[in-house]
Coordinates of C-alpha atoms (C1' of nucleotides) in Angstrom, one line a residue:
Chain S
X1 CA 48.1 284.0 -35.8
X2 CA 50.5 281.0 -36.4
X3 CA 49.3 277.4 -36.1
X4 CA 52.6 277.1 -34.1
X5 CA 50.6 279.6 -31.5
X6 CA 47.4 277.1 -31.5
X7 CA 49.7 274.1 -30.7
X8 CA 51.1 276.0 -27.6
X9 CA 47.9 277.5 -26.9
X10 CA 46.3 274.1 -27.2
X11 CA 49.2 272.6 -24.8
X12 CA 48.9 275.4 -22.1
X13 CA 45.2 275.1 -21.9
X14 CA 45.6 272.0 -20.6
X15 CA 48.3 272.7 -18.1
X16 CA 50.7 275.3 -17.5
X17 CA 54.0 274.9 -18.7
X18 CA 57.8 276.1 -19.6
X19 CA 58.9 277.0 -22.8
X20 CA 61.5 274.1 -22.0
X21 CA 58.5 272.0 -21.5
X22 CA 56.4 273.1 -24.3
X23 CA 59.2 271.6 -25.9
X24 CA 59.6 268.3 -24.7
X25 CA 55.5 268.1 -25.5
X26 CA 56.1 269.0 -28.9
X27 CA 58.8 266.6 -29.6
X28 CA 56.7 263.6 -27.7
X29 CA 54.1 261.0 -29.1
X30 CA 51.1 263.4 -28.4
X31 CA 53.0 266.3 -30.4
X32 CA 52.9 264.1 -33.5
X33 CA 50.9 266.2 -35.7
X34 CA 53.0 269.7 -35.3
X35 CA 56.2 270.2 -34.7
X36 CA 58.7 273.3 -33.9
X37 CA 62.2 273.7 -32.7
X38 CA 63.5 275.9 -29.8
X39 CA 64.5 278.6 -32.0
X40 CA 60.6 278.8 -33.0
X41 CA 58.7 278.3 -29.7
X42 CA 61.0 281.0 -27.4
X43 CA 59.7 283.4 -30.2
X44 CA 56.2 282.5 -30.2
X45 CA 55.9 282.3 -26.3
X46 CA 56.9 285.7 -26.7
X47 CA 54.5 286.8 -29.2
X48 CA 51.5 285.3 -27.7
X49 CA 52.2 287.1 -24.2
X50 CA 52.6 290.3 -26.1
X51 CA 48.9 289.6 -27.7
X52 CA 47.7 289.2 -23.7
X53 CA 47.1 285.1 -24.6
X54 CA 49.8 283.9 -22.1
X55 CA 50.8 285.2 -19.1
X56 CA 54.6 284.0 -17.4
X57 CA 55.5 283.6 -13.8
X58 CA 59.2 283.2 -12.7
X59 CA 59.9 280.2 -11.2
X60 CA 63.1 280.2 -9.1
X61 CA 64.9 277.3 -9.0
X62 CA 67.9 276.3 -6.5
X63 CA 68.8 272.7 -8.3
X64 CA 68.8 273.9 -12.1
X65 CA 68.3 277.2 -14.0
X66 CA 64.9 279.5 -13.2
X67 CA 62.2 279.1 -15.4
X68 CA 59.3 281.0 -17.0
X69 CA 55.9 278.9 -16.2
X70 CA 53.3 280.1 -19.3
X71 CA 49.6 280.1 -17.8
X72 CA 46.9 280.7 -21.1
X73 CA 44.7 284.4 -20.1
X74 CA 40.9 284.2 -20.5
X75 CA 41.6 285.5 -23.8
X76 CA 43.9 283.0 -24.9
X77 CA 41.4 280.3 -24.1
X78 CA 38.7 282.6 -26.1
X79 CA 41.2 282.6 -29.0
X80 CA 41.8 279.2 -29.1
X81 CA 38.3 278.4 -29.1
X82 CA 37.4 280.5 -32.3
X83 CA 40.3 279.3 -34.0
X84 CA 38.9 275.8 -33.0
X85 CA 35.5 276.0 -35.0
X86 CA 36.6 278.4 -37.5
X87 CA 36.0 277.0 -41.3
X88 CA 39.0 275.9 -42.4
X89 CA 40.3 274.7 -46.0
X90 CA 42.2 271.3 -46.1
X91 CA 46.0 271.7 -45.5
X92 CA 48.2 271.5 -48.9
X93 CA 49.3 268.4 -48.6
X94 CA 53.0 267.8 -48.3
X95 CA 54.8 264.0 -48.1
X96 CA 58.2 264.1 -49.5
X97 CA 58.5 260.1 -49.6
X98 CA 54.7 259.9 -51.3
X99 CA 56.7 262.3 -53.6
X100 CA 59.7 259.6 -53.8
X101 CA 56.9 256.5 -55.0
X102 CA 56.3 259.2 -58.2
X103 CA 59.5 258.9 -59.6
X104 CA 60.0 255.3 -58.3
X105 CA 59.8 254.4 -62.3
X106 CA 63.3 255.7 -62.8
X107 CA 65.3 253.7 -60.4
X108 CA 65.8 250.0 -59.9
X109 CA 63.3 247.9 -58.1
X110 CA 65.6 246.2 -55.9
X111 CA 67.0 249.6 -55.1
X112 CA 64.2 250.6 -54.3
X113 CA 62.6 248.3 -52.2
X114 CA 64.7 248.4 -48.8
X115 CA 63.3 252.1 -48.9
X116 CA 60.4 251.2 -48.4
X117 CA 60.6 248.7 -46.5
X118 CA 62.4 250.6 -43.8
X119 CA 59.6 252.9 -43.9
X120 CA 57.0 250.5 -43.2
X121 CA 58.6 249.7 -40.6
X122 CA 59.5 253.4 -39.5
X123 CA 55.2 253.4 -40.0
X124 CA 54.5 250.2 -37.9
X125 CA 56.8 251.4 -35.1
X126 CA 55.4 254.6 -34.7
X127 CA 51.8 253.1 -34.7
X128 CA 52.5 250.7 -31.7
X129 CA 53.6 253.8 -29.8
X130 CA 50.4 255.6 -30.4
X131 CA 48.7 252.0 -29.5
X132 CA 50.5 251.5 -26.5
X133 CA 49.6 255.5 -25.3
X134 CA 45.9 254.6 -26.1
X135 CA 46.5 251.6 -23.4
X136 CA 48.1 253.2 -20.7
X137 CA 45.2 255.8 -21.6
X138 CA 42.9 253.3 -20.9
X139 CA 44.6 251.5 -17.7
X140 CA 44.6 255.1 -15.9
X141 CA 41.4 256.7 -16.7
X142 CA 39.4 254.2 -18.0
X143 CA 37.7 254.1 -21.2
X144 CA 34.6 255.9 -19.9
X145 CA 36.7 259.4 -19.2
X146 CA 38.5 258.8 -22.8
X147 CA 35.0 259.4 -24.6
X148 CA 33.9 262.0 -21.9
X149 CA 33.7 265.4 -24.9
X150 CA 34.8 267.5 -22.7
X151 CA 37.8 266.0 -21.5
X152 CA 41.5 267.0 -22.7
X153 CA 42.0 263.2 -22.3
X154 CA 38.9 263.2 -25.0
X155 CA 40.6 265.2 -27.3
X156 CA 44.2 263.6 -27.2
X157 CA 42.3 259.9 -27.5
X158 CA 40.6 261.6 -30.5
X159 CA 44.4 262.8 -31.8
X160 CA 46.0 259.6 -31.5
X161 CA 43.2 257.5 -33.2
X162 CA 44.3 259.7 -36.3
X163 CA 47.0 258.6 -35.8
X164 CA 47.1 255.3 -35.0
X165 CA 44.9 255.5 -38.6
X166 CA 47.6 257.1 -40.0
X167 CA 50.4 254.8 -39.5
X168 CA 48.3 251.9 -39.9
X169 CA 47.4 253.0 -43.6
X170 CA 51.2 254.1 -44.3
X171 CA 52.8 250.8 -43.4
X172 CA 49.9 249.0 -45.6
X173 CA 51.0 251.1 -48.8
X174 CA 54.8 250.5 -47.7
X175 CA 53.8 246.9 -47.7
X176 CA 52.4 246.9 -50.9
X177 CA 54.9 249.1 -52.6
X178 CA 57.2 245.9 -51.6
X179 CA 55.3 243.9 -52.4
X180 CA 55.2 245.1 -56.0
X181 CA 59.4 245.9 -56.6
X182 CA 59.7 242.7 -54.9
X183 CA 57.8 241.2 -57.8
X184 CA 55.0 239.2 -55.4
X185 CA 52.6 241.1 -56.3
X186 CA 50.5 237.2 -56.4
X187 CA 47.9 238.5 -53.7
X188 CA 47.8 241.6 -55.2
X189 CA 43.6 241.6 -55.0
X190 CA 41.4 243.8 -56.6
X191 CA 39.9 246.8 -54.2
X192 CA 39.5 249.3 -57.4
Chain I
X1 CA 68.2 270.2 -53.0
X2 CA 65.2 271.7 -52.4
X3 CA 62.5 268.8 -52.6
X4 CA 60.5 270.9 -54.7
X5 CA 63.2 270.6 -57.2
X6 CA 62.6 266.9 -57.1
X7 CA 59.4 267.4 -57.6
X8 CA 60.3 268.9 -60.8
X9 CA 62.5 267.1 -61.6
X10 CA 60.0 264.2 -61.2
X11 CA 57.7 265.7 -63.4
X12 CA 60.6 266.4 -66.3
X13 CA 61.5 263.2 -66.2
X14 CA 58.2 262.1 -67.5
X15 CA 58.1 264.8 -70.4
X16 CA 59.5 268.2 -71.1
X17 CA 57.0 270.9 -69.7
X18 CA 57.6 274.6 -69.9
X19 CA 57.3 276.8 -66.1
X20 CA 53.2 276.8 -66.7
X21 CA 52.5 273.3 -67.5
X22 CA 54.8 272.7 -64.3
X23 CA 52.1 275.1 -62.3
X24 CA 49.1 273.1 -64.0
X25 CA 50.8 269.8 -62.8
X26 CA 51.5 270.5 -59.8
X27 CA 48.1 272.0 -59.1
X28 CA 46.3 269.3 -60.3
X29 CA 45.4 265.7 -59.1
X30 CA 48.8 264.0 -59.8
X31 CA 50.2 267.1 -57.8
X32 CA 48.6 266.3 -54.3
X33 CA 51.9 265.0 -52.8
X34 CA 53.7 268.5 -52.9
X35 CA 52.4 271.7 -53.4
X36 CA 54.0 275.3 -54.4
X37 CA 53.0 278.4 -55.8
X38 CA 54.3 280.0 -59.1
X39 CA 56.7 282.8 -57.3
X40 CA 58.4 279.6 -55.8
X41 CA 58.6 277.4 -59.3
X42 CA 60.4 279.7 -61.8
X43 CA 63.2 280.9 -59.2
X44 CA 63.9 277.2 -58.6
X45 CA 63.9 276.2 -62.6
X46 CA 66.2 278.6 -62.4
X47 CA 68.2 276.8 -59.4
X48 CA 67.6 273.3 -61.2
X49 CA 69.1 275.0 -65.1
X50 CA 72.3 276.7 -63.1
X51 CA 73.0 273.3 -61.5
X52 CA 72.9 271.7 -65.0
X53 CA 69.8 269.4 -64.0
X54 CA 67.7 270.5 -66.6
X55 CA 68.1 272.5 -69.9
X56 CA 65.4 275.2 -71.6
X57 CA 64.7 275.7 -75.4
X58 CA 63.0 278.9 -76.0
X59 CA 59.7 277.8 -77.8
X60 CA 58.5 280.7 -79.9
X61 CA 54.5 281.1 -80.2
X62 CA 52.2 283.4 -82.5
X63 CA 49.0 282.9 -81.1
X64 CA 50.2 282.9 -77.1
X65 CA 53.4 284.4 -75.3
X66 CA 56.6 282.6 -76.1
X67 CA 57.3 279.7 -73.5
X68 CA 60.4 278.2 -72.5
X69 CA 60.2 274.4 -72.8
X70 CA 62.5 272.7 -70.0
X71 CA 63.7 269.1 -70.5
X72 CA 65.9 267.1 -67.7
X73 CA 69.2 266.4 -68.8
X74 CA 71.3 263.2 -67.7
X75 CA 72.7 264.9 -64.8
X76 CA 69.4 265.6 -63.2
X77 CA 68.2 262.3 -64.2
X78 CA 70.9 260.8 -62.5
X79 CA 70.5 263.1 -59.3
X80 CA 66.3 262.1 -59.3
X81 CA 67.8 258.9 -59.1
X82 CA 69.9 259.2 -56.1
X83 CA 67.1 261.4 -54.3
X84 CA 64.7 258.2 -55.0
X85 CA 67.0 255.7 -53.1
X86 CA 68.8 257.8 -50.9
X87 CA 67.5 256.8 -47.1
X88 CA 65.4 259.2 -45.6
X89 CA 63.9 260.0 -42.4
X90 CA 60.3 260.3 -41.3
X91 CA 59.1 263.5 -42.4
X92 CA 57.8 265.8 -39.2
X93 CA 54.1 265.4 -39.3
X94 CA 51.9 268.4 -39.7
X95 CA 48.4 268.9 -39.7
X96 CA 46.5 271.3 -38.7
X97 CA 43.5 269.9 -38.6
X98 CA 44.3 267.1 -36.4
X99 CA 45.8 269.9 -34.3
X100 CA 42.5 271.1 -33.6
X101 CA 41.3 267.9 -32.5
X102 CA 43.7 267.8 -29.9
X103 CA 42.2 270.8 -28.5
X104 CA 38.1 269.9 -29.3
X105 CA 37.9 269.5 -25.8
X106 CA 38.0 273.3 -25.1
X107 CA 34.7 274.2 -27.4
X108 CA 31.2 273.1 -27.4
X109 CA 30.4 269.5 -29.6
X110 CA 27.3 271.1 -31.3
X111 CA 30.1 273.6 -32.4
X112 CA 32.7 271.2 -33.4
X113 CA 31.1 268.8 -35.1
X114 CA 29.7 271.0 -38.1
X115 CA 33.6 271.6 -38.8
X116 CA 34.4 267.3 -38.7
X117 CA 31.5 267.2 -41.2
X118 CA 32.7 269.4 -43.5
X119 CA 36.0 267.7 -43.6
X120 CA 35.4 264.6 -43.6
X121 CA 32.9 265.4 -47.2
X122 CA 35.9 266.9 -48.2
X123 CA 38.0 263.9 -48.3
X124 CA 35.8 261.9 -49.7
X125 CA 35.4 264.6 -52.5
X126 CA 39.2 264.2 -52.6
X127 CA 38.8 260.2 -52.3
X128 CA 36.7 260.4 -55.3
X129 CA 38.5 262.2 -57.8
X130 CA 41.6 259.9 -57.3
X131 CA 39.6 256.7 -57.8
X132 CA 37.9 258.4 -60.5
X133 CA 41.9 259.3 -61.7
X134 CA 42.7 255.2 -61.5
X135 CA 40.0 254.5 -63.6
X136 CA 40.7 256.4 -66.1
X137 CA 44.0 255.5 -66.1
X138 CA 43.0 251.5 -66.3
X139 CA 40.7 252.3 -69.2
X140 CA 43.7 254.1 -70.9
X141 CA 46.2 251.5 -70.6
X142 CA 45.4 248.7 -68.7
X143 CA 45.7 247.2 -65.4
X144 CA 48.9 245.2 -66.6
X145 CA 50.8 248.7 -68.0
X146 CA 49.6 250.0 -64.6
X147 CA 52.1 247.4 -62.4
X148 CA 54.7 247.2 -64.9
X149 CA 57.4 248.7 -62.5
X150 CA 59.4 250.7 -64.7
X151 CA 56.4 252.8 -66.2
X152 CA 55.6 256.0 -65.3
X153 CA 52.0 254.5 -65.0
X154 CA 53.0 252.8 -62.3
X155 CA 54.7 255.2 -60.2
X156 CA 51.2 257.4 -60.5
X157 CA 49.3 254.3 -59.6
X158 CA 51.2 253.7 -57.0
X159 CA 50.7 257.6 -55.5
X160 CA 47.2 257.9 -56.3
X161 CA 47.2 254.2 -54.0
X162 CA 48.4 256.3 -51.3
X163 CA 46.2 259.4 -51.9
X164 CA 43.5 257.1 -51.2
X165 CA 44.6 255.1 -48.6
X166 CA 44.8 258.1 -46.6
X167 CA 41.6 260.1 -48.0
X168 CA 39.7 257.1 -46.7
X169 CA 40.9 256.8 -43.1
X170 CA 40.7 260.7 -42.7
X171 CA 37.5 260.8 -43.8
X172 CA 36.5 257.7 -41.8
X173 CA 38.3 259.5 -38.8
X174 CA 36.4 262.5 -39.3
X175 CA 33.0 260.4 -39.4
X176 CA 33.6 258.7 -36.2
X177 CA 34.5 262.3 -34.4
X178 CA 31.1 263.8 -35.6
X179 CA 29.6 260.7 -34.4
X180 CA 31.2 261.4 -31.2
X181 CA 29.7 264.5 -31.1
X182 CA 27.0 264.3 -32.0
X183 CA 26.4 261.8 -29.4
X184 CA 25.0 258.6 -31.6
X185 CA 28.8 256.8 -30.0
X186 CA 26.4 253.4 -30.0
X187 CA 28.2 251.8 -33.0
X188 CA 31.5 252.1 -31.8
X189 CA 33.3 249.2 -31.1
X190 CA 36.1 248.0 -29.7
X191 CA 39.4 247.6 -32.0
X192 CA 42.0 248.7 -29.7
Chain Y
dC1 C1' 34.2 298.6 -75.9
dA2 C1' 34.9 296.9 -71.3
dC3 C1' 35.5 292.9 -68.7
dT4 C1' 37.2 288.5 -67.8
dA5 C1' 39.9 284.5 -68.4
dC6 C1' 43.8 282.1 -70.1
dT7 C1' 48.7 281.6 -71.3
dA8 C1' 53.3 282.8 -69.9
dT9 C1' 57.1 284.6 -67.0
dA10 C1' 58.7 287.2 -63.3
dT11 C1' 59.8 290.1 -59.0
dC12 C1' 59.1 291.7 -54.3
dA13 C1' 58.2 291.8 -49.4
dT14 C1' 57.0 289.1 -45.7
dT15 C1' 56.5 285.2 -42.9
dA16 C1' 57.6 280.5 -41.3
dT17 C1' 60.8 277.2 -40.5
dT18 C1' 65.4 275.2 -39.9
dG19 C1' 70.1 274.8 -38.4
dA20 C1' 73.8 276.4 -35.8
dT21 C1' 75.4 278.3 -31.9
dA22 C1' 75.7 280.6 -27.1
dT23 C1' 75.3 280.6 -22.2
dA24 C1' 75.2 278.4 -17.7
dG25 C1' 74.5 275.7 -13.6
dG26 C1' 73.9 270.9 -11.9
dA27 C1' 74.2 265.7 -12.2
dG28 C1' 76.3 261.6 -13.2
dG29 C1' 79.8 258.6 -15.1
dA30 C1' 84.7 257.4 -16.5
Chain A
dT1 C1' 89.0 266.0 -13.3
dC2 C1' 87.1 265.7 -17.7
dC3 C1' 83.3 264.6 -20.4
dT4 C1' 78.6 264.2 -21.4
dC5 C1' 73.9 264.9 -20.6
dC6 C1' 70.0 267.4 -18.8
dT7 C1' 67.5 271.7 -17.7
dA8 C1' 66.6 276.3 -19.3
dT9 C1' 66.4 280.3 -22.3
dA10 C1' 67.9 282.8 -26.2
dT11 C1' 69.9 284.8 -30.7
dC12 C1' 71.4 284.6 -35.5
dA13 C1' 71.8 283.6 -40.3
dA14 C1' 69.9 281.0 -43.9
dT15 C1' 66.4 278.9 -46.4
dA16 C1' 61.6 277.7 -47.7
dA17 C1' 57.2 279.1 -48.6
dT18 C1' 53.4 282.4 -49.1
dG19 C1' 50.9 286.4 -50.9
dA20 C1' 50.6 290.2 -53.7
dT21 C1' 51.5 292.3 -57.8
dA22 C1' 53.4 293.3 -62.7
dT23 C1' 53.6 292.7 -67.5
dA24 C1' 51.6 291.4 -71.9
dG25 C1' 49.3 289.2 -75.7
dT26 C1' 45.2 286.6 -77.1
dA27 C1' 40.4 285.1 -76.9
dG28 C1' 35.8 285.1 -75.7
dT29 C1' 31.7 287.2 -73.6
dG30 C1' 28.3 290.8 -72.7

DNA sequence: CACTACTATATCATTATTGATATAGGAGGA
DNA sequence: TCCTCCTATATCAATAATGATATAGTAGTG
């Protein structure tokens, strides 16, 4: 199956849900670390019911259009489970911009630079929204729940700290980068 | 464009290579940024040569097959130039593995945490071999050819900075969740 | 002599993903 | 009233990426 199918199965395990709203999850700060668009997730809904992982109920509506509520089966949960602890080899690794800092030789520095700078702060922002999720996190369960293992609120604590890490260690290297085409590369220590 | 053909370009810029080097490079360490497999490489050469970004010179062999050498012509070197500066968006974020952790909630801890060992040694393997890659590099030409901004040395110093930037806070992400666990959450402190 | 590995290029089918577009009712603002 | 936005689902074409396989010569090992 498609990782796609793990993200929704990951999401409905949590909570039943639309595909409308499995898509509004996927675009928000917790769906950071995969993303699909419509034209993918109708298709996969699909698929997974097919496979007996998600079952739909028809919700009629009188305000706005009906919509399919997606519940995960028993054997859903069961799949998402083994796919959960199942060996896995690290992701190819895939960063177009890391890709940009490889050829940053041929172009001028001070073209350069802005680049990067924008994406440091692209990084930074991005990293006080994950910071500020962690806080309301905090304020509504309490830190006690966020570190209870078998809590969803566990896992997406767990998720965000990645990413917090993440963005954090981006906007450090964006930093430096401009730093170094900026040509003050004076506190430029040594962490060999 | 394609980014892979950036990547190749990227790569051409640097020296001529013929389709196979191109596989080697990008398979190797230098490579980690983008991956892609051969059936994807020699159809986009192709692209790249129709679009006038890079020429090929038929390089007859006697002890080996006869390789076609391809070198980037000013028009391509001119379009890598444009890709480097031209603004860009935050790439969509994929991960699998971070995907799981969002639903570790679901399976048991003594299950999970075997898998966040695994990973988090294989990031440090990963760690290692690009620190070892700086190294060698510093031996080779020195620290100073290293930050001279319009080297080639550079721009791989500066990607291999990034490589392990983020080996080092996945790894250190994936130590804290076996911690978690595992249950030994004593040391964790408070950095909000 | 068979087997394996390496150099070298290439095609093919399939799957995954993106981008554009369609439909359609209700809400809210200009 | 027109326009835009939101909810809600869906299809379609195009592109990107993967996996499998083909060809073919050389070199080395058992």
């Amino acid at each position: 199956m498609i990782t796609l199918g793990y993200a929704l199965l990951g999401l409905l395990a949590r909570q039943s849900r639309s595909g409308y709203d499995l898509i509004q999850s996927m675009e928000n700060p917790v769906g950071f670390f995969w993303h699909a668009r419509r034209s993918q997730i109708y298709p996969e809904l699909a698929r997974l019911e097919e496979a007996g992982l998600v079952t739909h109920e028809l919700v009629e509506q009188w305000d706005r259009p009906d919509k399919k509520v997606y519940t995960i089966t028993e054997t859903g949960l069961a799949a998402l489970r083994e796919w959960m602890t199942a060996p896995m080899a690290r992701a190819p690794d895939r960063d177009e911009f890391t890709l940009k800092a490889f050829s940053v030789w041929v172009s001028d520095p001070t073209a350069a630079a802005p680049l990067f700078r924008t994406h440091e702060q692209l990084h930074r922002e991005r990293q006080a929204i994950y910071e500020q999720t962690v806080r309301e996190m905090e304020e509504r369960w309490g830190r006690a729940e966020l570190l209870r293992l078998d809590s969803p609120r566990f896992a997406s604590y767990a998720t965000l700290r990645r990413g917090i890490d993440y963005e954090r260690s981006y906007a450090e290297w964006c930093h430096w980068m401009v730093e170094m085409l900026e040509g003050q590369h004076a506190k430029e220590g040594d962490e060999s």
